[in-house]
Short mmCIF file of C-alpha atoms in Angstrom, two decimals:
data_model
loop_
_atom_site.label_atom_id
_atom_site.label_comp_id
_atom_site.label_asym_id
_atom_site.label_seq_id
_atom_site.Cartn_x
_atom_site.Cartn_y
_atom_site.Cartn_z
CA UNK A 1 19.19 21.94 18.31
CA UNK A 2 16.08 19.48 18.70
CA UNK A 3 13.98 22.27 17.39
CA UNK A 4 16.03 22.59 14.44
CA UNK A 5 16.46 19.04 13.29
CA UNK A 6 13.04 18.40 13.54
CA UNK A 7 12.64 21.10 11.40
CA UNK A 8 15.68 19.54 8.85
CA UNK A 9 13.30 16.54 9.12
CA UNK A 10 10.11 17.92 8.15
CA UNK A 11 11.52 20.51 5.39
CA UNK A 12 13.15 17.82 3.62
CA UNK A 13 9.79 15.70 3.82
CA UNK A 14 8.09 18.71 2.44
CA UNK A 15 10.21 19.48 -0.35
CA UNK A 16 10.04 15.90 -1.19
CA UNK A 17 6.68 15.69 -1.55
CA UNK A 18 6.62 19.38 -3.67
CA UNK A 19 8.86 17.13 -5.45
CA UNK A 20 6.63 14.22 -6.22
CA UNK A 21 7.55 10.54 -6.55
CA UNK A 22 10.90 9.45 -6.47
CA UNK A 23 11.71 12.88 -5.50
CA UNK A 24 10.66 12.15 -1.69
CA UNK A 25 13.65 9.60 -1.54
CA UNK A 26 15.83 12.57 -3.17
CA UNK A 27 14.99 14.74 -0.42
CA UNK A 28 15.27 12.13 2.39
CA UNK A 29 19.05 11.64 1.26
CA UNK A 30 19.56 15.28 1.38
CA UNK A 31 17.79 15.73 4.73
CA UNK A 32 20.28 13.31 5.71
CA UNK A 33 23.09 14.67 5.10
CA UNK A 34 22.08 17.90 6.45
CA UNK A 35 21.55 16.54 9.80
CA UNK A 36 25.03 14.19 9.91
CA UNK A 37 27.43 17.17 8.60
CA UNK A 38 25.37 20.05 9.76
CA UNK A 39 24.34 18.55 13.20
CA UNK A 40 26.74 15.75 13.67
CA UNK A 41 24.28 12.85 14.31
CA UNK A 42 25.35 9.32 13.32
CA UNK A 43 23.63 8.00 10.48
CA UNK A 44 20.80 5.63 11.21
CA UNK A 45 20.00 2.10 9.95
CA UNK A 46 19.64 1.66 5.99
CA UNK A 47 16.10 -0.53 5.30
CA UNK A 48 18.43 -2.54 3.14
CA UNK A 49 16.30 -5.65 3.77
CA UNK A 50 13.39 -3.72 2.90
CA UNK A 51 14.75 -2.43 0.27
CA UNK A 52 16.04 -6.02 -1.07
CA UNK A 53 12.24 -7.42 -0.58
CA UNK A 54 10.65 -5.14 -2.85
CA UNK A 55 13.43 -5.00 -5.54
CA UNK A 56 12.84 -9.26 -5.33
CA UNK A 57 9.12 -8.70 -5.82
CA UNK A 58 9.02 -6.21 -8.39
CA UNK A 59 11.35 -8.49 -10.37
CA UNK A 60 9.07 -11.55 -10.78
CA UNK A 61 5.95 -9.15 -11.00
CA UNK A 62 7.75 -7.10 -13.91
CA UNK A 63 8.40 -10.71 -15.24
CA UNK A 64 5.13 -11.61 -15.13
CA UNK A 65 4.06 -8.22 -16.86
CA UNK A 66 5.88 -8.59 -19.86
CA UNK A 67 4.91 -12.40 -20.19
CA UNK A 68 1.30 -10.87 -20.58
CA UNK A 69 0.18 -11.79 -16.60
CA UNK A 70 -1.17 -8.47 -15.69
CA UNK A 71 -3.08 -8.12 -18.70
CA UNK A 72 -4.72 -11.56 -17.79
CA UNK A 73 -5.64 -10.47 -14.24
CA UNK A 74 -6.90 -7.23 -15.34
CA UNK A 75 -9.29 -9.07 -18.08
CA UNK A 76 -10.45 -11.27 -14.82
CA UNK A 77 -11.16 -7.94 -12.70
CA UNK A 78 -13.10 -6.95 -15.89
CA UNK A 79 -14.92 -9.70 -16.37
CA UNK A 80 -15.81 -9.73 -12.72
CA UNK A 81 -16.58 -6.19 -12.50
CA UNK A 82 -19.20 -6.31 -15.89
CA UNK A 83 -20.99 -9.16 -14.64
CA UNK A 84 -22.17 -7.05 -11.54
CA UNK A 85 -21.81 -3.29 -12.84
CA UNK A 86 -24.62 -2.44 -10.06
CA UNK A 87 -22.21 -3.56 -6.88
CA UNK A 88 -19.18 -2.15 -8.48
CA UNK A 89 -18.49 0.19 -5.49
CA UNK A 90 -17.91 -3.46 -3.12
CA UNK A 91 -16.29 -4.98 -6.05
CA UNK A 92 -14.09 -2.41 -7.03
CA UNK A 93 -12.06 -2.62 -4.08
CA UNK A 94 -12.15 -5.94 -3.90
CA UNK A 95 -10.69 -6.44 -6.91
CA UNK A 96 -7.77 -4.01 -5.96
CA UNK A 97 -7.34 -5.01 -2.61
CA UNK A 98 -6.92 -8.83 -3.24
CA UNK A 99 -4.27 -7.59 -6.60
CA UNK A 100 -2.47 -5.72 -4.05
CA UNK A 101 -2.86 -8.86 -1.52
CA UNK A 102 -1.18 -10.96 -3.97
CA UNK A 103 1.34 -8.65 -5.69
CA UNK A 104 2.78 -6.91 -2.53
CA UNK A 105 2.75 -3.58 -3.78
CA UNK A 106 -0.35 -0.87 -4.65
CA UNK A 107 0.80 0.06 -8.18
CA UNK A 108 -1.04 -2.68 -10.13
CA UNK A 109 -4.45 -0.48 -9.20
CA UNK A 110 -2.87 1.52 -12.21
CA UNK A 111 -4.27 -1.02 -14.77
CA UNK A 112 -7.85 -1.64 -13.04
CA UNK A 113 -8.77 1.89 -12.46
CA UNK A 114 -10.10 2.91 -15.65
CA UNK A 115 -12.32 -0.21 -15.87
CA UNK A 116 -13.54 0.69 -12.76
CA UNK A 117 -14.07 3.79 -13.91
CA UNK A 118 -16.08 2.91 -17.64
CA UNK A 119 -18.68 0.22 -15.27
CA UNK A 120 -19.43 3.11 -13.00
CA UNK A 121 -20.19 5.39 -15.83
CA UNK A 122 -22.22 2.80 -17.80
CA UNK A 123 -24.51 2.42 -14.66
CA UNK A 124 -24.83 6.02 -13.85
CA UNK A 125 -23.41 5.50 -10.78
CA UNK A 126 -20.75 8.04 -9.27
CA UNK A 127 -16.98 7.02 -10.20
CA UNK A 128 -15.53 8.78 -7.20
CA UNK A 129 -17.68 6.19 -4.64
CA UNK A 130 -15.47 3.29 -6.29
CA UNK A 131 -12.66 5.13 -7.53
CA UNK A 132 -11.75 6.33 -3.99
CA UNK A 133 -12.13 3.11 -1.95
CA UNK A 134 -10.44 1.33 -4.59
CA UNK A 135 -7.02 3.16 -4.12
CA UNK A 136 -7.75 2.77 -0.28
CA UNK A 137 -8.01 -0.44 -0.33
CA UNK A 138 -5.17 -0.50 -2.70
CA UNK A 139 -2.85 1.37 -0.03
CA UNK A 140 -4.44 -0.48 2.78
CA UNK A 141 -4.00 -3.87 1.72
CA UNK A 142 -0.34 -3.76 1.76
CA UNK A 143 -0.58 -4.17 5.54
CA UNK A 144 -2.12 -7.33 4.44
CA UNK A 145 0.24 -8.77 1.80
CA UNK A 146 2.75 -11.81 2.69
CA UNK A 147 5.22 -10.60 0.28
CA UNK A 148 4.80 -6.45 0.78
CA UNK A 149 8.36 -5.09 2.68
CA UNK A 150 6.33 -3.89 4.98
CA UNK A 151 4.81 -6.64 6.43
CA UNK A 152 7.81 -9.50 6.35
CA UNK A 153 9.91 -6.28 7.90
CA UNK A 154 6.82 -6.09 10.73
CA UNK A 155 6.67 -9.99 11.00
CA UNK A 156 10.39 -9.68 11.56
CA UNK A 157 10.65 -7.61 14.63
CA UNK A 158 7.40 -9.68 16.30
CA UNK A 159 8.52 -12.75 16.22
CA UNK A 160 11.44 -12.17 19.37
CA UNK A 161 8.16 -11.23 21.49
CA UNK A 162 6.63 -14.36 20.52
CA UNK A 163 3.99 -13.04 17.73
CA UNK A 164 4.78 -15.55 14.53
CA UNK A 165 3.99 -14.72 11.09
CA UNK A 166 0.98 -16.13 10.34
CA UNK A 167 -0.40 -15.43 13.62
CA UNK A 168 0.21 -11.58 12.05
CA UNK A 169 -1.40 -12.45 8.75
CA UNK A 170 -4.34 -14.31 10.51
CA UNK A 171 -5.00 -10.65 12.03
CA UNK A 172 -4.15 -8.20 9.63
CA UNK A 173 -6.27 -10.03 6.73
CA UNK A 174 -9.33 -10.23 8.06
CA UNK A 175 -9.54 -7.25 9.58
CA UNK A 176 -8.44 -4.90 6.52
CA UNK A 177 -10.60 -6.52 4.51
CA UNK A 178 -14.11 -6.36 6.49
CA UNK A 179 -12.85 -2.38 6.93
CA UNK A 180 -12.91 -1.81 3.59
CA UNK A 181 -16.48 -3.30 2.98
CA UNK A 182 -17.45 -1.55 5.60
CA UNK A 183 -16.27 1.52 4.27
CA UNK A 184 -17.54 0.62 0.80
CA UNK A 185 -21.08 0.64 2.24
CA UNK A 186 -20.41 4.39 3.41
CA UNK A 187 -19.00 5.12 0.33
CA UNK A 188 -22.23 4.81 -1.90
CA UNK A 189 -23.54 7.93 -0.08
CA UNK A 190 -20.54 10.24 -0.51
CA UNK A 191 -21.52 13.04 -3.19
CA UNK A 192 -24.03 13.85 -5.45
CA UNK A 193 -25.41 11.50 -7.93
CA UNK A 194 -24.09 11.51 -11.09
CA UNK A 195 -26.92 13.31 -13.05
CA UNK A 196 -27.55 15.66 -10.37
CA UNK A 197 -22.97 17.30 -10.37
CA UNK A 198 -22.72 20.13 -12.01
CA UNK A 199 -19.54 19.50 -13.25
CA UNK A 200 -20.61 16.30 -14.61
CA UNK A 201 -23.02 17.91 -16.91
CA UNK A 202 -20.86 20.60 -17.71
CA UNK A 203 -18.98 18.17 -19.27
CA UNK A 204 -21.20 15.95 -20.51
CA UNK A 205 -22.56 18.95 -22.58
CA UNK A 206 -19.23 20.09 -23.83
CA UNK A 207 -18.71 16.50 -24.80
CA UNK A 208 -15.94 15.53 -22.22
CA UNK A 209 -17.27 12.53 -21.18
CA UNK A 210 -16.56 9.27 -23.65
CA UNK A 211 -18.01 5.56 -22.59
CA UNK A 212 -15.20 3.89 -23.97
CA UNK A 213 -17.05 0.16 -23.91
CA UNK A 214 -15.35 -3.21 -23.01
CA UNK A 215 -11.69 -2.94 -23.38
CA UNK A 216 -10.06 -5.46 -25.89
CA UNK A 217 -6.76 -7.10 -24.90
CA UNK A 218 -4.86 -9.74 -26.28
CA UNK A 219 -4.02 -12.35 -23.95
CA UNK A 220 -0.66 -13.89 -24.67
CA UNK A 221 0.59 -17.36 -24.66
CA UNK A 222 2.19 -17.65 -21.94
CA UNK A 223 0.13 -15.23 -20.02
CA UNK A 224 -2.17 -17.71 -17.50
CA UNK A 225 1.13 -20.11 -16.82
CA UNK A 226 2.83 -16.63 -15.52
CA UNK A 227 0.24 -15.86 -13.18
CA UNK A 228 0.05 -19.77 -11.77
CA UNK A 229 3.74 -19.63 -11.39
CA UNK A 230 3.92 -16.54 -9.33
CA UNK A 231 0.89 -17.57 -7.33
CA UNK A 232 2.49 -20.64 -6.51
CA UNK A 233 5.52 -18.83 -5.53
CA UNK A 234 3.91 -16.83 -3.18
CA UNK A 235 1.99 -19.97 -1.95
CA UNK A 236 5.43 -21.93 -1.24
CA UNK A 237 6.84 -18.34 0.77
CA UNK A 238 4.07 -18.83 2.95
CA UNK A 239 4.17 -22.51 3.39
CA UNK A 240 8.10 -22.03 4.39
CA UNK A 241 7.55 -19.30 6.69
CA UNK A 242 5.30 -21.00 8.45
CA UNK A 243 7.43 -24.51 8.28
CA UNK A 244 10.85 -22.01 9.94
CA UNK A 245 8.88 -20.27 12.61
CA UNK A 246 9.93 -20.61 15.77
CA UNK A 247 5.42 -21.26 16.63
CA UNK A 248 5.53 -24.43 14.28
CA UNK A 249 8.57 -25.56 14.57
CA UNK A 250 9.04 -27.99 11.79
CA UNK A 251 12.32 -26.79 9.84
CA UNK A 252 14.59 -25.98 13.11
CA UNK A 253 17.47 -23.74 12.52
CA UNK A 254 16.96 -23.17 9.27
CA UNK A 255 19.76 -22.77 6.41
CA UNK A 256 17.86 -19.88 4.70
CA UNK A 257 15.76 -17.30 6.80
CA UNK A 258 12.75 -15.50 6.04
CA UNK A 259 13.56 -12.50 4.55
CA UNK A 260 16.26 -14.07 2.57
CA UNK A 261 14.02 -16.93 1.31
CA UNK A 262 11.59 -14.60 0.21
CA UNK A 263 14.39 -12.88 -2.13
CA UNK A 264 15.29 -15.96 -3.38
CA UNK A 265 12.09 -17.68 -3.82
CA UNK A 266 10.87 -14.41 -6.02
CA UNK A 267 14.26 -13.92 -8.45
CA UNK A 268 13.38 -17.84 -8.70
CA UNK A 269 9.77 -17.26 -9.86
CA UNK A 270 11.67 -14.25 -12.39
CA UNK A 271 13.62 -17.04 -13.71
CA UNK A 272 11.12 -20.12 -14.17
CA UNK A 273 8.70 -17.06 -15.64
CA UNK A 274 11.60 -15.87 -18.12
CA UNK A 275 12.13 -19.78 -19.19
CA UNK A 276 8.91 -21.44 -19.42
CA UNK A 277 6.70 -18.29 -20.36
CA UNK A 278 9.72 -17.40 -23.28
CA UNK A 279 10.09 -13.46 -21.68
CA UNK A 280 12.38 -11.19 -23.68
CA UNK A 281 14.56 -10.17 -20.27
CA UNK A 282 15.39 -6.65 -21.92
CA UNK A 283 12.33 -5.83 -21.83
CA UNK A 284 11.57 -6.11 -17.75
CA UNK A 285 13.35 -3.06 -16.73
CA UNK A 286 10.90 -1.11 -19.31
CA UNK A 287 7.71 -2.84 -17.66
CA UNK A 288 5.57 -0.33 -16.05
CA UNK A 289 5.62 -2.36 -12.56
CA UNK A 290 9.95 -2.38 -12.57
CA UNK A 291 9.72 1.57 -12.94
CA UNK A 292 7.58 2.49 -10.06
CA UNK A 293 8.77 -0.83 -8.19
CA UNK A 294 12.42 0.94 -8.13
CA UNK A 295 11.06 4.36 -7.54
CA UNK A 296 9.46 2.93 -4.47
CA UNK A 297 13.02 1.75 -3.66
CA UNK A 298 14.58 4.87 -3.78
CA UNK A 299 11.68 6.85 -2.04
CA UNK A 300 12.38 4.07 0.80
CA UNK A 301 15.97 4.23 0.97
CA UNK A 302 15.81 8.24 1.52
CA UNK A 303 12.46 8.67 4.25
CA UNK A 304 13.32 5.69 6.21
CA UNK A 305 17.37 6.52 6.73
CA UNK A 306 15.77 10.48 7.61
CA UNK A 307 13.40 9.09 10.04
CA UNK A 308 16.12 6.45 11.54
CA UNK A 309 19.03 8.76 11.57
CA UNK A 310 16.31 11.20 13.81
CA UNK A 311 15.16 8.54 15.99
CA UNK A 312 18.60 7.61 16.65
CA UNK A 313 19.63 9.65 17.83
CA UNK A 314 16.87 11.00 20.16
CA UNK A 315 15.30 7.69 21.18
CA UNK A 316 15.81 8.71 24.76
CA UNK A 317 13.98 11.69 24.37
CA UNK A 318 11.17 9.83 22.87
CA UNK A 319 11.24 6.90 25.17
CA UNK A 320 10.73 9.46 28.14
CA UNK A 321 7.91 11.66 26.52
CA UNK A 322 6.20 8.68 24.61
CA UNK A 323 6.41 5.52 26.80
CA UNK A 324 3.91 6.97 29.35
CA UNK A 325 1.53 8.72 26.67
CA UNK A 326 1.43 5.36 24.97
CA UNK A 327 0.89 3.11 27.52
CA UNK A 328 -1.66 5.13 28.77
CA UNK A 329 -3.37 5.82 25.66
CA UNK A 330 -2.56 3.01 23.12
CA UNK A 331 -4.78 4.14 20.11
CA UNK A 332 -1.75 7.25 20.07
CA UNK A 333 0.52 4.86 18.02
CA UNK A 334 -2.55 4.67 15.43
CA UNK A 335 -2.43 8.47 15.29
CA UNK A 336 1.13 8.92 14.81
CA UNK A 337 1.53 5.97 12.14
CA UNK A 338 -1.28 7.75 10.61
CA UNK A 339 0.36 11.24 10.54
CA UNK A 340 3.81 9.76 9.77
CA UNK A 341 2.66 7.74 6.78
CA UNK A 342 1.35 11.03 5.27
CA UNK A 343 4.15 12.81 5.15
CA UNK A 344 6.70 9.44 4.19
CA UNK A 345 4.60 8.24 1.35
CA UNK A 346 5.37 4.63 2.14
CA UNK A 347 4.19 1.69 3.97
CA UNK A 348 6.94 0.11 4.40
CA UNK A 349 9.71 3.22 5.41
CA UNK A 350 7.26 4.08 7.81
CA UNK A 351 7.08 1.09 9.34
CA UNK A 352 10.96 0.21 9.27
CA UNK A 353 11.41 4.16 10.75
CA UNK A 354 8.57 4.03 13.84
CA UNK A 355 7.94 0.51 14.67
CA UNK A 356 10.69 -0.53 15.99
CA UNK A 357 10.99 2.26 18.05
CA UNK A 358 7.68 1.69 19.01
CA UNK A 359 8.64 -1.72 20.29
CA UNK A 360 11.34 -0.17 22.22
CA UNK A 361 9.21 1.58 24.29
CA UNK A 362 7.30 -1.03 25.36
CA UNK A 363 4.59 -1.12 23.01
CA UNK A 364 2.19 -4.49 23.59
CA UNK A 365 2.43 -6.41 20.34
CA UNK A 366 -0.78 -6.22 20.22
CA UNK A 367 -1.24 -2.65 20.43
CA UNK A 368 1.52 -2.31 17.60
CA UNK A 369 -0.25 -4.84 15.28
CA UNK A 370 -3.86 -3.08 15.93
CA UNK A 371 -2.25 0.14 15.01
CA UNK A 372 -0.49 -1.68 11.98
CA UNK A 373 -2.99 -0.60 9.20
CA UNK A 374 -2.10 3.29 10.05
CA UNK A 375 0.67 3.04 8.07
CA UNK A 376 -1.46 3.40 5.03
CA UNK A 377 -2.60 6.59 5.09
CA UNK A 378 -1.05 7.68 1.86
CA UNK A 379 -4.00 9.15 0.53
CA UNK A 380 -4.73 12.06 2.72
CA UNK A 381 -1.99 14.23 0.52
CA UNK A 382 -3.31 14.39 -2.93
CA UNK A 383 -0.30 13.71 -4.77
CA UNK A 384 0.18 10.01 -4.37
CA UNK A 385 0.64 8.41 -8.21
CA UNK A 386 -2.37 5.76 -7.53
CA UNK A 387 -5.05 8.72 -6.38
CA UNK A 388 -3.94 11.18 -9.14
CA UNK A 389 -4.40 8.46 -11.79
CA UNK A 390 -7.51 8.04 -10.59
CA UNK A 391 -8.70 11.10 -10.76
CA UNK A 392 -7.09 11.48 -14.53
CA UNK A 393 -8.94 8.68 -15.79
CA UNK A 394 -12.69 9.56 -14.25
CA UNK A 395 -13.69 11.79 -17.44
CA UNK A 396 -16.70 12.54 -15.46
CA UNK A 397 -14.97 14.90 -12.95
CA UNK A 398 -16.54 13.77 -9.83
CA UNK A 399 -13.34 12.67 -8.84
CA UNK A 400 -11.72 15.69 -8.29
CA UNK A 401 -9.43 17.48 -5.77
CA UNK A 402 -11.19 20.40 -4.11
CA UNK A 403 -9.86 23.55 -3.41
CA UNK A 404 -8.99 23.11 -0.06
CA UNK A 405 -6.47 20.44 -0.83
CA UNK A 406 -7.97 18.19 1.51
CA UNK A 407 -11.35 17.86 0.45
CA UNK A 408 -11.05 15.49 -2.34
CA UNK A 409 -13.10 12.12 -2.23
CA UNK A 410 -10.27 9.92 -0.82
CA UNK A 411 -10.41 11.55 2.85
CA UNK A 412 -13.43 10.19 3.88
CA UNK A 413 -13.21 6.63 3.11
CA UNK A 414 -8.99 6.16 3.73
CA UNK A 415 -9.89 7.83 7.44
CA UNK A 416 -13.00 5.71 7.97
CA UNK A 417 -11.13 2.44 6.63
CA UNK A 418 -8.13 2.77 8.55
CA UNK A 419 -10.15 3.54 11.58
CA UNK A 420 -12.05 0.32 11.49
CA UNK A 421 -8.67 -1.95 10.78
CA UNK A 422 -7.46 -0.31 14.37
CA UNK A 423 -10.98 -1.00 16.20
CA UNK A 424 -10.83 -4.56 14.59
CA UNK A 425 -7.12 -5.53 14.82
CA UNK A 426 -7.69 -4.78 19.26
CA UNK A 427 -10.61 -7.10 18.61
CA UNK A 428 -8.89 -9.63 16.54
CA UNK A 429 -4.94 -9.75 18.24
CA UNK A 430 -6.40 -9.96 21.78
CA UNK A 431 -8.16 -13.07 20.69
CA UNK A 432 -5.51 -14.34 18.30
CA UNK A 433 -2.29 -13.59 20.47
#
């Protein structure tokens, strides 16, 4: 019967991902319901907190969207990135990374791609070296974010083994960030250059290839006041979190807790937004950002209830083939975070279906925050929206999927990225914690 669920499990993941997008959720609610009425498990625990966190941020960053915010952080990455076209391979995902930092979600790479993109062209340089650490550090830096589901959720089951919230952040920041440099560096050798591809000139000669030029947008009104709102938003979450834990001790027994205070503090920062930056509300839930935000919900909702109605049910199992493997070869959680978050397609149901079982086995914290960054690995599969846009928009073709599926340009730097994070979060938490 364990044969066969595990089966239920990964069909269901599968067809999901055949599926695309929200259709990985779909197929986690079927998967679901195969293994409760066909095999008679007990459903497991809904990521409704999760689920709540992202719906929160999505709303204030949709807000922000339509009040013209986006647009005025994309015209800063531009700015940024034009000024030094020749480092735009360090740049690029630094741009993306820190957007992703402060949004709590991936999908605003969408709107800096294709100036990442144009620079690289303009310089000659290869758009897959930037292109394809960009998204990684998109992906990665989620792992990173105060507000991202993933992280509060992560934060959440720590802090009863003593590990507080920013002690977390103080790890996972750092040590993301110095990966993906890293990783940048190694990314300015991968593939030809640009003049020497084939399939460049191919399409250079047939006229494929357009330079596009400095993109004009209209920054509106009440644009910049948007952004300062939601970055002060994000800058009083933190502040609180750090007043309620249990480490500083200032606000004792708090009224509102963490995850809850982060709901609120966001659908707050929606409303002051709304008010002050005169948003037409009707227009939010057509915003780019509120589309793929609820997609994400929905993709969440189905893999993480597959993964926790499995576990559930067979945590004993686990606990007695894992514990030992695990404790005697920590880097393992890595591995299977890694594996896991390839087929889920989410940060944040991956880490609500394996961490805490993790935990339960007696992972060290430390080990389990190390191994944190795994969770990212959502570019290995070629079908993730952020990757295939950014192949779509490099007219060039050197960012392109190869045959084999798995040779595309994204493998390379989202392996050696992640890698680094581990080695440097078991450098960083046995020093912080």
């Amino acid at each position: 019967m364990l044969v066969l669920e595990i089966i239920v499990v990964l069909a269901a993941i599968f067809l999901g991902a055949r599926m695309g997008g929200i259709g990985i959720g779909y197929a986690g609610g079927l998967g679901v319901l195969v293994l409760c009425l066909g095999f008679g498990l007990e459903p497991g625990s809904i990521p409704i907190d999760v689920i709540l966190i992202i719906m929160s941020v999505i709303a204030a960053i949709a807000a922000m969207q339509v009040a013209g915010g986006l647009d005025y952080m994309v015209k800063i990455a531009e700015d940024i990135l034009r000024k030094n076209p020749k480092q735009i391979t360090y740049l690029a995902p630094t741009v993306t990374y820190f957007m992703t930092l402060l949004a709590g979600t991936g999908h605003t790479a969408y709107s800096t791609l294709p100036v990442i993109a144009e620079v690289a062209k303009e310089q000659g340089i290869r758009p897959s070296r930037p292109l394809s650490i960009a998204v990684v550090a998109s992906q990665i830096a989620i792992t990173a974010s105060p507000i991202s589901a993933a992280v509060v959720f992560f934060s959440g089951i720590l802090e009863p083994l003593g590990v507080g919230y920013i002690q977390l952040l103080a790890i996972v920041i750092p040590t993301t960030y110095v990966a993906c440099m890293i990783t940048a560096f190694f990314s300015n050798f991968m593939g030809k250059e640009l003049k020497d591809d084939p399939v460049y000139q191919e399409r250079l000669s047939k006229g494929l290839v357009k330079l596009r030029g400095e993109t004009k947008v209209e920054i509106k009104k009440g644009a910049k006041l948007s952004v300062a709102i939601f970055c002060v938003t994000i800058l009083s979450v933190v502040t609180y979190a750090t007043l309620i834990s249990k480490k500083v001790g200032v606000i004792v027994d708090p009224s509102l807790p963490r995850n809850e205070a982060i709901m609120v503090f966001m659908l707050a920062c929606a409303t002051i937004i709304s008010l002050f930056c005169k948003v037409d509300t009707s227009k939010v839930i057509s915003a780019s950002t509120f589309k793929s935000g609820m997609s994400a919900c929905i993709c969440v909702l189905g893999v993480a209830w597959l993964g926790t109605t499995f576990v559930g049910a067979h945590i004993n199992e686990i606990k007695g083939f894992a514990s030992d493997l695990l404790n005697q070869y920590p880097w393992m959680l890595a591995v299977t975070l890694f594996f896991a978050s390839m087929l889920l397609y989410s940060q944040g149901a991956t880490t609500k279906a394996l961490m805490p079982a993790a935990l339960a086995l007696g992972v060290d914290p430390t080990t389990a925050i190390a191994s944190f960054a795994a969770v990212s690995a959502l570019f290995v599969l070629p079908t993730y929206p952020t990757l295939l846009a950014a192949v779509e928009m490099d007219d060039t073709g050197s960012t392109r999927i190869g045959n084999l599926v798995f040779n595309h340009p994204f493998m390379i730097p989202g392996v050696i990225a992640i890698a680094l994070s581990v080695i440097f979060g078991f450098m960083f938490a046995g020093v912080i914690i």
